[in-house]
Short mmCIF file of C-alpha atoms in Angstrom, two decimals:
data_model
loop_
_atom_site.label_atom_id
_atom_site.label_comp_id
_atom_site.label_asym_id
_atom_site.label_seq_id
_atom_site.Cartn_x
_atom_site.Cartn_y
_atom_site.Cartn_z
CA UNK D 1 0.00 0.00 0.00
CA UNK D 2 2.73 2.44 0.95
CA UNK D 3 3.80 1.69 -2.78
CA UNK D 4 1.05 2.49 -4.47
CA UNK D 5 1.13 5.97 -2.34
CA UNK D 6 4.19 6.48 -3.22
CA UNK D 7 3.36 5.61 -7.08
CA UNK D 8 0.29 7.94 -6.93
CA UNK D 9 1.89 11.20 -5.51
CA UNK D 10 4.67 10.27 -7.96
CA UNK D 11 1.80 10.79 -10.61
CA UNK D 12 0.27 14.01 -9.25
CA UNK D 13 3.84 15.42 -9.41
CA UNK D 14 4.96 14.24 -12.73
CA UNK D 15 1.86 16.23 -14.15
CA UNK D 16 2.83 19.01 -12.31
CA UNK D 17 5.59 18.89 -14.53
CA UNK D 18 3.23 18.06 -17.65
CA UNK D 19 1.71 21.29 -17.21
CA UNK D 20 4.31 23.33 -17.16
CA UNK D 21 5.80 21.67 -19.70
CA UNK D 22 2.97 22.26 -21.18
CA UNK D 23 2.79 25.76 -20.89
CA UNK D 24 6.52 26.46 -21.94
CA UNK D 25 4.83 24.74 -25.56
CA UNK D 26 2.25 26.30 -25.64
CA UNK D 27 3.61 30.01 -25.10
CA UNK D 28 6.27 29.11 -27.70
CA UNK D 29 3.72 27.90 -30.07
CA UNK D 30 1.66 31.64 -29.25
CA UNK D 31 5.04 32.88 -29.70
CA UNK D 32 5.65 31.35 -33.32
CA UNK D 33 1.93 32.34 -34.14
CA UNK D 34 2.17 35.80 -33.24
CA UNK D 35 5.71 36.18 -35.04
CA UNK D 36 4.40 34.37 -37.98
CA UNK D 37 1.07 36.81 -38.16
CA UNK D 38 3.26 39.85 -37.79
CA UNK D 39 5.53 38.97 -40.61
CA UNK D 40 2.76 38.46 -42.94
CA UNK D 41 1.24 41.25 -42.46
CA UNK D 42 4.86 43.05 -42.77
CA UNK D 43 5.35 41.23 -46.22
CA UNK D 44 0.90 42.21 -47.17
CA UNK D 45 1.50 46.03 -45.81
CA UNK D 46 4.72 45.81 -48.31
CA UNK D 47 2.81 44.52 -50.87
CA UNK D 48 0.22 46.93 -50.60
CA UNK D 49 2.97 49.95 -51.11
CA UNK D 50 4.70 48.50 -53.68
CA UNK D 51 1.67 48.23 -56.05
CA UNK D 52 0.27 51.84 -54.95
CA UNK D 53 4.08 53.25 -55.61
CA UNK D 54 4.09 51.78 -58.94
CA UNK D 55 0.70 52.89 -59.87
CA UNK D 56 1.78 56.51 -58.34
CA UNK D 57 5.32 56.92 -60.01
CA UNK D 58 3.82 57.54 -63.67
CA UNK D 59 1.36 60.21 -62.16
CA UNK D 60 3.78 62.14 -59.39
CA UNK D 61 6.35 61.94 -62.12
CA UNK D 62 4.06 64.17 -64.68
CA UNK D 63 3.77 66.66 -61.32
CA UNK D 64 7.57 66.75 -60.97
CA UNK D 65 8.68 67.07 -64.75
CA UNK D 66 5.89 69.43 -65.13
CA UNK D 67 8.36 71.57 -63.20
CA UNK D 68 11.32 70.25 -63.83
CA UNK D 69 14.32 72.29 -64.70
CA UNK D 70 16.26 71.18 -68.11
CA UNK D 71 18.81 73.27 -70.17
CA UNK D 72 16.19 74.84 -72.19
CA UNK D 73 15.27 78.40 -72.90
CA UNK D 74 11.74 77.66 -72.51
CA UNK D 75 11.94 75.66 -69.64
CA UNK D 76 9.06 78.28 -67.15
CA UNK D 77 10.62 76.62 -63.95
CA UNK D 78 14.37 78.02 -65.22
CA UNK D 79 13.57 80.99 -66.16
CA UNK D 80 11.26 81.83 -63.05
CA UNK D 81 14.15 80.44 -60.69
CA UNK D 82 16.83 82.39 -63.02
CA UNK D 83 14.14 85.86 -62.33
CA UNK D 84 13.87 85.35 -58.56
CA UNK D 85 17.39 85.05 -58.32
CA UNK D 86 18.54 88.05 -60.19
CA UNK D 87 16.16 89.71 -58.39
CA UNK D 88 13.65 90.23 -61.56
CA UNK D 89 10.67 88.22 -59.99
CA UNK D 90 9.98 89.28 -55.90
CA UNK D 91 9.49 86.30 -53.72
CA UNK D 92 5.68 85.87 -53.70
CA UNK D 93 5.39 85.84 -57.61
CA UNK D 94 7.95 83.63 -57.36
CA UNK D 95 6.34 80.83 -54.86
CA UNK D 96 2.80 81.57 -56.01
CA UNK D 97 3.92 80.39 -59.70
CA UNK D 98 5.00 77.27 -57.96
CA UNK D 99 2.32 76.76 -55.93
CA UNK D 100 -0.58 77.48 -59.09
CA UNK D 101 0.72 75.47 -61.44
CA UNK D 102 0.13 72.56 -59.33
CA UNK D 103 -3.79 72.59 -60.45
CA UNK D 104 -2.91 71.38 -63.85
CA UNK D 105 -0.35 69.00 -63.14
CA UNK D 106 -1.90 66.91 -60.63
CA UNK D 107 -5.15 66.61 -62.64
CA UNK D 108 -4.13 62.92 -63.02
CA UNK D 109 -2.52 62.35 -60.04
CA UNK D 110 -6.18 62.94 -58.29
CA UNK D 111 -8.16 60.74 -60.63
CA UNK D 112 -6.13 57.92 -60.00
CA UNK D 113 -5.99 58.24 -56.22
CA UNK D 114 -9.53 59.18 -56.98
CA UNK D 115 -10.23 55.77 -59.02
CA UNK D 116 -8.58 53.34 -56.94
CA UNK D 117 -10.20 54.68 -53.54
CA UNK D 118 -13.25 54.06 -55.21
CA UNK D 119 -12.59 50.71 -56.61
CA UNK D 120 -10.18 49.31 -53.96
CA UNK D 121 -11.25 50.98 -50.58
CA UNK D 122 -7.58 52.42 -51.04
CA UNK D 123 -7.36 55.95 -49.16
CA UNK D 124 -4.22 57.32 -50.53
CA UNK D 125 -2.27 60.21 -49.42
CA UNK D 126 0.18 62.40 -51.17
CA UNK D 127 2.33 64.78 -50.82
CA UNK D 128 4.67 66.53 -52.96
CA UNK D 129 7.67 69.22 -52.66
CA UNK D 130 10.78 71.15 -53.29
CA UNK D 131 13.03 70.47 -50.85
CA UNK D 132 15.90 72.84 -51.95
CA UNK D 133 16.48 75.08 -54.91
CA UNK D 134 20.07 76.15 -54.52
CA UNK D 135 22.38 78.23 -56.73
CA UNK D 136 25.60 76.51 -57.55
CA UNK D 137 27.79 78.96 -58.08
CA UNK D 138 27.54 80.34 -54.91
CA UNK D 139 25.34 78.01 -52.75
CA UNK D 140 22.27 80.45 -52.14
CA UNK D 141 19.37 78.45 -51.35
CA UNK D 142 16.36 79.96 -52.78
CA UNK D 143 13.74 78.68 -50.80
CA UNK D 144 13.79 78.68 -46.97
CA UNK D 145 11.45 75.98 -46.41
CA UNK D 146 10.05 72.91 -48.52
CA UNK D 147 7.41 74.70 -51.19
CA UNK D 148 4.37 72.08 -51.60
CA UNK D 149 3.67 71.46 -54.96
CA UNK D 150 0.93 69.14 -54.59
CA UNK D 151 -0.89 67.51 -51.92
CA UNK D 152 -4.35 65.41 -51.38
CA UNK D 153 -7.04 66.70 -49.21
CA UNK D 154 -6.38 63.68 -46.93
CA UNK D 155 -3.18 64.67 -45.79
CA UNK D 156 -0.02 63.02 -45.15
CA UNK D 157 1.00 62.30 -41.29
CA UNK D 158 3.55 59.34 -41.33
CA UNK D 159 4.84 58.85 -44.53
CA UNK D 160 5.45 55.21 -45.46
CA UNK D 161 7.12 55.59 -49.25
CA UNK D 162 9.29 58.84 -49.32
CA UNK D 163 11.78 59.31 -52.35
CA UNK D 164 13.92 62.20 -53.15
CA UNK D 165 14.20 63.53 -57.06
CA UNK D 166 16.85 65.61 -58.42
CA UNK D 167 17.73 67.94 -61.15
CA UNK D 168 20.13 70.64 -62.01
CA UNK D 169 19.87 73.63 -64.42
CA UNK D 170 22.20 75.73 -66.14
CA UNK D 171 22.36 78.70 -68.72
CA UNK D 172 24.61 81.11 -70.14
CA UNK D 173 24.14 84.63 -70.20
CA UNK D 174 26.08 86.95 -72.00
CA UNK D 175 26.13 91.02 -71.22
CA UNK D 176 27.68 93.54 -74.03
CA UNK D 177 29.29 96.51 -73.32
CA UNK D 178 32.84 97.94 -72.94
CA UNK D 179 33.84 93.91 -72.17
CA UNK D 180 32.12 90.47 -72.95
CA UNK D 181 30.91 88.89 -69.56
CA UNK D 182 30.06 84.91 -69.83
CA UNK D 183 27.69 84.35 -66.96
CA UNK D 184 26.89 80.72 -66.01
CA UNK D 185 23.53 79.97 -63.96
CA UNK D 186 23.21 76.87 -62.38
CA UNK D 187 20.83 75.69 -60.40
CA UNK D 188 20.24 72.67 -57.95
CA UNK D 189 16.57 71.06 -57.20
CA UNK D 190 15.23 68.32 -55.00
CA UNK D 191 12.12 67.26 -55.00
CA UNK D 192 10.52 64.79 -52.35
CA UNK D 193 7.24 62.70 -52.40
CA UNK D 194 5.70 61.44 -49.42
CA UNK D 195 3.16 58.39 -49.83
CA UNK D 196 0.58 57.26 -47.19
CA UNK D 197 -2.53 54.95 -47.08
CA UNK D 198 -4.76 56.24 -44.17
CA UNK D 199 -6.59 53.21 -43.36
CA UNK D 200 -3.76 50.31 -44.34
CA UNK D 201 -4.08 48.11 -41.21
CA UNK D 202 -8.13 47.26 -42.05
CA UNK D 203 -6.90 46.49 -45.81
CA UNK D 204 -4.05 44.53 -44.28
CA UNK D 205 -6.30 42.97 -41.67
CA UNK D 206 -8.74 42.14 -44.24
CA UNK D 207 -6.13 40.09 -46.77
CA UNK D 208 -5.07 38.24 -43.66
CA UNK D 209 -8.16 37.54 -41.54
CA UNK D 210 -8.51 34.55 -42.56
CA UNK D 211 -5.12 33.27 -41.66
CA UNK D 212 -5.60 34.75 -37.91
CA UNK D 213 -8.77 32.68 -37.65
CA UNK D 214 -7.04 29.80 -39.01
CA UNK D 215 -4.42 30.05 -35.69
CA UNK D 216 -6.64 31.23 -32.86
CA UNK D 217 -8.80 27.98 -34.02
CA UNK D 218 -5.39 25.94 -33.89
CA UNK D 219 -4.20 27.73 -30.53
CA UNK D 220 -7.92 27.46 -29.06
CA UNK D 221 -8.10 23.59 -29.97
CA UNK D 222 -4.97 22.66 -28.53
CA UNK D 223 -5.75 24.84 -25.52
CA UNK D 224 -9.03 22.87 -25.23
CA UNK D 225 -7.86 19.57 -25.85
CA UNK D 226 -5.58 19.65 -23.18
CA UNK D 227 -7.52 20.86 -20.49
CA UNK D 228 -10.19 18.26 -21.71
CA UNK D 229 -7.31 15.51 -20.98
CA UNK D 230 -6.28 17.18 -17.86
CA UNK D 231 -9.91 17.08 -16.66
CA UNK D 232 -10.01 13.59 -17.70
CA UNK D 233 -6.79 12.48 -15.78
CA UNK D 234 -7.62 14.60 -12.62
CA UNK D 235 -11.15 12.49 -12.55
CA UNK D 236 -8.75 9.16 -13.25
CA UNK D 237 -6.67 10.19 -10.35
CA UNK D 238 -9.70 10.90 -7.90
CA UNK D 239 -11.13 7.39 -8.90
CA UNK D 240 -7.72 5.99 -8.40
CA UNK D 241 -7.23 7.80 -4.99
CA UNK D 242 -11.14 6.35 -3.88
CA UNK D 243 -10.16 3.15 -5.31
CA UNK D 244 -6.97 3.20 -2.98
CA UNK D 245 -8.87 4.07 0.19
CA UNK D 246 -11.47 1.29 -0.51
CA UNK D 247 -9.05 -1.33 -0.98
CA UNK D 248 -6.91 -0.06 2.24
CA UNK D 249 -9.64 0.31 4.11
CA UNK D 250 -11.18 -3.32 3.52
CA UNK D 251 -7.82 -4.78 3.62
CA UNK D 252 -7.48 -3.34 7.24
CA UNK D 253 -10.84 -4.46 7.90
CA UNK D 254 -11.03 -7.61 7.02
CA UNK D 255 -7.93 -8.54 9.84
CA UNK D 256 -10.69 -8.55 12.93
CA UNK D 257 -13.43 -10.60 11.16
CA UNK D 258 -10.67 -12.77 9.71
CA UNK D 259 -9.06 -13.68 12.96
CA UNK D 260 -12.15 -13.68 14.91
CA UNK D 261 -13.65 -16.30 12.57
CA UNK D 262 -10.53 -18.22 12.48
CA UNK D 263 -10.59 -18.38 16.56
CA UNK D 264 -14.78 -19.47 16.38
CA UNK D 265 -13.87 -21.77 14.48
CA UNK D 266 -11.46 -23.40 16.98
CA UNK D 267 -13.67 -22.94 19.53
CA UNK D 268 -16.47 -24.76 17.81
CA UNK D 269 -14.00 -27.64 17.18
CA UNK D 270 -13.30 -28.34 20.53
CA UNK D 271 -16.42 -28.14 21.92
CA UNK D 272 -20.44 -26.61 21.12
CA UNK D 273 -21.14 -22.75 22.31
CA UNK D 274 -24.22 -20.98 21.48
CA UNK D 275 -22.44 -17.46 21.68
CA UNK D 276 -20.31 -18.96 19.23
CA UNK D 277 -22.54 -18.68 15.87
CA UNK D 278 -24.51 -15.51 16.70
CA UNK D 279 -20.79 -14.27 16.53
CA UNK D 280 -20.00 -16.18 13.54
CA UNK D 281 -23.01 -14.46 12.10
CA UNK D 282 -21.88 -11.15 13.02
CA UNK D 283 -18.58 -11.88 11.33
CA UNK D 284 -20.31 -12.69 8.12
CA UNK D 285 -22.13 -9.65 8.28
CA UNK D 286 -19.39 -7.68 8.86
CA UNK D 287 -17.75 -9.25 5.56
CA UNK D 288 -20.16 -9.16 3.33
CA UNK D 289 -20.79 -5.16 4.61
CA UNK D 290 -17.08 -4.83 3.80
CA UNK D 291 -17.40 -6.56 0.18
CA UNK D 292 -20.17 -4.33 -1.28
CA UNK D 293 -17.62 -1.57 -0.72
CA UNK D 294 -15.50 -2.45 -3.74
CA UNK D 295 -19.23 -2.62 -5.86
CA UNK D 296 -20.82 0.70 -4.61
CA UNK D 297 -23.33 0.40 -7.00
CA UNK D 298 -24.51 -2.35 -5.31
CA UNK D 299 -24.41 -0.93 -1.56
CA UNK D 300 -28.06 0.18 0.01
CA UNK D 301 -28.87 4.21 0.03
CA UNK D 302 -29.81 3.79 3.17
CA UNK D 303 -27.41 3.21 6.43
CA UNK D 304 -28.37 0.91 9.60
CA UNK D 305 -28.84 2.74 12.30
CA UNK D 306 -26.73 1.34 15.47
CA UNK D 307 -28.90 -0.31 18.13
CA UNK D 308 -27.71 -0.21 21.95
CA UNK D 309 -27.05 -3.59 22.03
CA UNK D 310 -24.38 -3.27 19.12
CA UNK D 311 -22.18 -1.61 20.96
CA UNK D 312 -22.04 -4.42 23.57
CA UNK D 313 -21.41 -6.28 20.42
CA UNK D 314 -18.31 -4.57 19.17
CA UNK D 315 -16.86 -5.41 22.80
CA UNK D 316 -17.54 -9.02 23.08
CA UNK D 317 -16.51 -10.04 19.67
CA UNK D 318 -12.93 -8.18 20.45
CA UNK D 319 -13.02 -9.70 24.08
CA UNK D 320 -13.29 -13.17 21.87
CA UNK D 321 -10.89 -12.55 19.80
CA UNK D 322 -8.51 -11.23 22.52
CA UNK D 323 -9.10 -13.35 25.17
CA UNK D 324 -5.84 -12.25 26.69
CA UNK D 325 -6.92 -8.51 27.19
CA UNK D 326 -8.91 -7.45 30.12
CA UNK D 327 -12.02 -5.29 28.18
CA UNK D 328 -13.72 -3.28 30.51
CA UNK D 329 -17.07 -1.57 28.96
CA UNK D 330 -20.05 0.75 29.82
CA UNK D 331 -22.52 1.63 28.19
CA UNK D 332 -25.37 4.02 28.81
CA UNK D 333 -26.98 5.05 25.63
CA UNK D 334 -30.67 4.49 25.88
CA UNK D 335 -31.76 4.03 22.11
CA UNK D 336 -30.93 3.94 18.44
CA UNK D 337 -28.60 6.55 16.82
CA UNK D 338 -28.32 7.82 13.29
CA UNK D 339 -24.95 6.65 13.09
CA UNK D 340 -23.97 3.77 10.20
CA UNK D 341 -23.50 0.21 12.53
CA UNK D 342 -20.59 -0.46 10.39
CA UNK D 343 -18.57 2.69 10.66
CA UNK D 344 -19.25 2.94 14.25
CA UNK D 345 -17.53 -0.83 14.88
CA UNK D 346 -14.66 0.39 12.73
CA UNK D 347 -14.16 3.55 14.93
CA UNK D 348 -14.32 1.44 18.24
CA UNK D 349 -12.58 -1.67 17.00
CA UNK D 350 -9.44 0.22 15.61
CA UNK D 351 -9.10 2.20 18.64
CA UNK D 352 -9.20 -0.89 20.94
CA UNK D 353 -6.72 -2.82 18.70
CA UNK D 354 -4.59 0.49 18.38
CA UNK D 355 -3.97 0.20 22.35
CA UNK D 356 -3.74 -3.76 22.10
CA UNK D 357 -1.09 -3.29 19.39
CA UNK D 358 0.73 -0.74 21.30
CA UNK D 359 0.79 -2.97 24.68
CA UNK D 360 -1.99 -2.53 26.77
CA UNK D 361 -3.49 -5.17 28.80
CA UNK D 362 -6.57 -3.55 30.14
CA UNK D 363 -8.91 -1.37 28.06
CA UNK D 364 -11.34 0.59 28.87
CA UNK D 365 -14.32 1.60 26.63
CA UNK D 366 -17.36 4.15 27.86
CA UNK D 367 -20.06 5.01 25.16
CA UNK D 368 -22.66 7.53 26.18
CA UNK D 369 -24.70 10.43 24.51
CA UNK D 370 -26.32 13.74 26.22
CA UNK D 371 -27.87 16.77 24.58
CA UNK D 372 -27.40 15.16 20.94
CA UNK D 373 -23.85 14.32 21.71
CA UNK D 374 -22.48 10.95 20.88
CA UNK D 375 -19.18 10.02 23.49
CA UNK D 376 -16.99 7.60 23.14
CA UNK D 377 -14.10 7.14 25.40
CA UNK D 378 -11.67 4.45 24.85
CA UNK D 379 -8.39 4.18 27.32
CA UNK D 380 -5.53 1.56 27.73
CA UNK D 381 -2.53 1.04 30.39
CA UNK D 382 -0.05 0.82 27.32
CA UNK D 383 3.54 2.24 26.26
CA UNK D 384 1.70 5.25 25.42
CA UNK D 385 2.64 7.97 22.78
CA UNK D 386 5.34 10.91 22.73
CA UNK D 387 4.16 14.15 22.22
CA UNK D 388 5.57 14.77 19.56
CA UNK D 389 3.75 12.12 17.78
CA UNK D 390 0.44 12.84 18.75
CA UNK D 391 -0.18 15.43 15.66
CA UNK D 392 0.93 12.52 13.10
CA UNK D 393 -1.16 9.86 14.76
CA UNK D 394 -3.61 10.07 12.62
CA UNK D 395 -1.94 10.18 9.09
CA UNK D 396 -2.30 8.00 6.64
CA UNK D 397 0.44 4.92 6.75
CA UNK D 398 1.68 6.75 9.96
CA UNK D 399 2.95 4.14 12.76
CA UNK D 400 4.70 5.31 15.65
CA UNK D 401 8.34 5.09 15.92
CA UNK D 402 10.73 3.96 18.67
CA UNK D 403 14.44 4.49 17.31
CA UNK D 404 13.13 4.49 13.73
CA UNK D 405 12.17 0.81 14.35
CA UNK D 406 8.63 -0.23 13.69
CA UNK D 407 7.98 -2.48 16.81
CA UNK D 408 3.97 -3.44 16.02
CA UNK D 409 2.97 -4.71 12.99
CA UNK D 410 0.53 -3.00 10.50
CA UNK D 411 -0.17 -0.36 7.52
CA UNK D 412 -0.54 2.41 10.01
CA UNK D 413 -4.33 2.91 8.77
CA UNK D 414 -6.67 2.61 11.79
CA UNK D 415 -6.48 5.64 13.44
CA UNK D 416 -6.50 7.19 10.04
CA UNK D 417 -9.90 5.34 9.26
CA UNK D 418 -11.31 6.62 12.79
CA UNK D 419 -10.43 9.90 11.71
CA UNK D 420 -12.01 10.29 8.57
CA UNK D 421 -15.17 8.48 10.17
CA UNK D 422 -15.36 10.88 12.56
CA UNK D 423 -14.41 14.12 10.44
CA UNK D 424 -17.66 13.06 8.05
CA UNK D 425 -20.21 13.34 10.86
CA UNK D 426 -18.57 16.67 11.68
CA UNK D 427 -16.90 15.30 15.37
CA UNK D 428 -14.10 15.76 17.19
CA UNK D 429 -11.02 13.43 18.41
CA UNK D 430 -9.13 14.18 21.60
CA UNK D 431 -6.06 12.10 22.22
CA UNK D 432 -4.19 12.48 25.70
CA UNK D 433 -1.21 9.99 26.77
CA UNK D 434 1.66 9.47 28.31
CA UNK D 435 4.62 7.75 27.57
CA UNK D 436 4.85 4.53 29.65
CA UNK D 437 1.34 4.86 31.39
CA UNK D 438 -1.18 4.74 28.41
CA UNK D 439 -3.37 6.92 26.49
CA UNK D 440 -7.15 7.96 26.22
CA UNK D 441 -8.88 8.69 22.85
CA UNK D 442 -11.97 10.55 23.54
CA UNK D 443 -14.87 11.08 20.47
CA UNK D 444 -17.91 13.10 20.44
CA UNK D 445 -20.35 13.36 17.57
CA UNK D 446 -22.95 15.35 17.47
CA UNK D 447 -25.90 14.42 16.09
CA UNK D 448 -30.09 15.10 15.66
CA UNK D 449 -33.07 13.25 16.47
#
């Protein structure tokens, strides 16, 4: 028996470690998931930008070579820059021209963004600008700040696609007089476009829905199916636990009816008693109570209620089969109690062959009830028991120690049985004892009418 409970807490803690073995899995697994989900919708959000940029380039690029500067004398953009810097053109002409010509140029630019919001849901932002307009020759930059030369009513606040253009201008000028002066204007421009889709997470969310479903399903069952088998061995483990204290407690059990039956039976051999098979009788009873334990299905609903007379009983059937131990009983209860026959002779018998074991020659058993009180007060003139022992008593496979050497036999289960009895009908156990004089175990139950 002590095997098995060693085998069975063995089990409880090896799924201990199941579970968080478990756990370490199954937050990796998350892990995985979640990194897996992410990148997708890295390599979606990417794909997403790349079409609208190559859809955009033909259309921003019209915007930018619209006013782009080339070595020509009709290039607008050159001659307005070569005006505001030689002072010809003031400052507000100058950025206003910029700023108007926009309208034409980005007629396109707007029905696309236009067309593919309304076919694709795609809200697309753009923005763009010169950067820098900055004479060569000397390094002047003309413009102070970036001059917007285009930009969508929905505007741009965290620019995902940004790219930088650049072009340079130059012209020769050439002024008559008393000597020939060859004047060179050059001019450097950068232009940048900022790109944007306002709502890309519900466009990205919507291409990859389906695969986040797909692994909170996948997550969710493997979640489920493993608390489903935990449930299932936790129920295992109870049965195997009940199945554990059945077969303990019958195996303890069936000593007194056992050896009692064994001794009748050498009694009856030797000579005829009539106390003899009434006791038999009892013994049989007591068996065949102990039997439909292990088939519950099979046990009544209902308990018997102890008479008076069982108690005197439980006394003279150990008083048989102890013939060597001076019993001394009392009894005063008047009438039946609503106490289970069976579990009562358990609670008296193991506490009587608890002292017996332990050394005692005389015991002494009192059984009484007052104001819905069951007592029951059984003492011995044994070896007694240390105080220090007296909280482990009543463990399970406890049996008290002298030197670490077991000196009475057993499986340390019959004060754990009276226990448990007693603990069901909501009573109380007393123990008081002293080493080398004996020990008194005093019960009370209480109990209605």
């Amino acid at each position: 028996m002590k095997y098995e409970s060693f085998i069975f807490v063995l089990m409880i803690s090896n799924n201990k470690n199941l579970i968080y073995i478990f756990a370490t899995l199954f937050l990796l697994l998350l892990g995985i998931q979640v990194y897996f989900v992410y990148k997708t919708y890295q390599v979606k959000e990417r794909e997403i930008y790349r079409s609208i940029d190559q859809g955009l380039s033909v259309y921003t690029d019209q915007v930018v070579n619209n006013h782009s500067a080339k070595t020509s004398e009709k290039d607008s953009l050159q001659t307005k820059i070569i005006g505001y810097y030689h002072k010809k053109l003031d400052k507000q002409a100058f950025l206003k021209y910029l700023v108007d010509n926009k309208k034409n140029s980005g007629k396109n630019l707007t029905s696309y963004i236009n067309e593919r919001r309304k076919k694709d849901g795609y809200i697309i932002c753009v923005k763009i600008q010169y950067s820098l307009i900055l004479h060569l020759p000397d390094s002047i930059n003309l413009i102070k700040q970036p001059v917007t030369i285009y930009e969508t009513k929905d505007k741009v606040k965290k620019p995902a696609i940004t790219s930088v253009g650049t072009w340079r201008t130059s012209s020769t000028q050439e002024s008559t007089g008393k000597e020939t002066i060859n004047d060179m204007d050059s001019f450097h421009v950068d232009t940048q476009t900022e790109i944007e889709i306002e709502n890309i997470r519900s466009l990205v969310f919507r291409e990859i829905i389906l695969l986040i479903i797909c692994c909170i399903i996948l997550l969710a069952s493997v979640l489920l199916l493993y608390i489903f088998t935990i449930k299932n061995l936790i129920k295992q483990q109870k049965q195997v636990k009940v199945l554990h204290t059945v077969v303990d407690n019958i195996s303890h059990e069936f000593k007194t009816p056992i050896a009692t039956l064994k001794i009748a039976s050498k009694t009856l051999k030797k000579g005829w008693n009539p106390d003899t098979l009434p006791l038999i009788d009892r013994q049989i009873t007591r068996l065949e109570s102990l039997m439909l334990q292990l088939h519950k299905d099979e046990t009544p609903e209902e308990i018997t209620a102890i008479q008076p007379e069982n108690w005197d009983f439980f006394i003279q059937d150990l008083a048989f089969t102890y013939p060597q131990i001076n019993f001394k009983f009392e009894n005063t209860i008047p009438g039946e109690l609503p106490f289970d026959k069976n579990l009562m002779e358990t609670v008296v018998k193991n506490l009587c062959e608890n002292s017996i074991k332990y050394g005692a020659s005389v015991v002494t058993v009192n059984t009484s009830c007052s104001t819905q009180n069951l007592k029951i007060e059984v003492s011995d003139n044994g070896q007694g028991i240390e105080s220090k022992e007296l909280k482990n008593i009543f463990e399970k496979f406890y049996r008290i120690q002298a030197n670490n050497i077991h000196n009475s036999k057993g499986l340390g289960l019959g004060l754990y049985f009276v226990k448990e009895i007693i603990t069901s009908y909501h009573g109380k156990v007393d123990v008081s004892s002293q080493p080398g004089i004996g020990s008194t175990f005093k019960i009370t139950i209480p109990y209605e009418n």
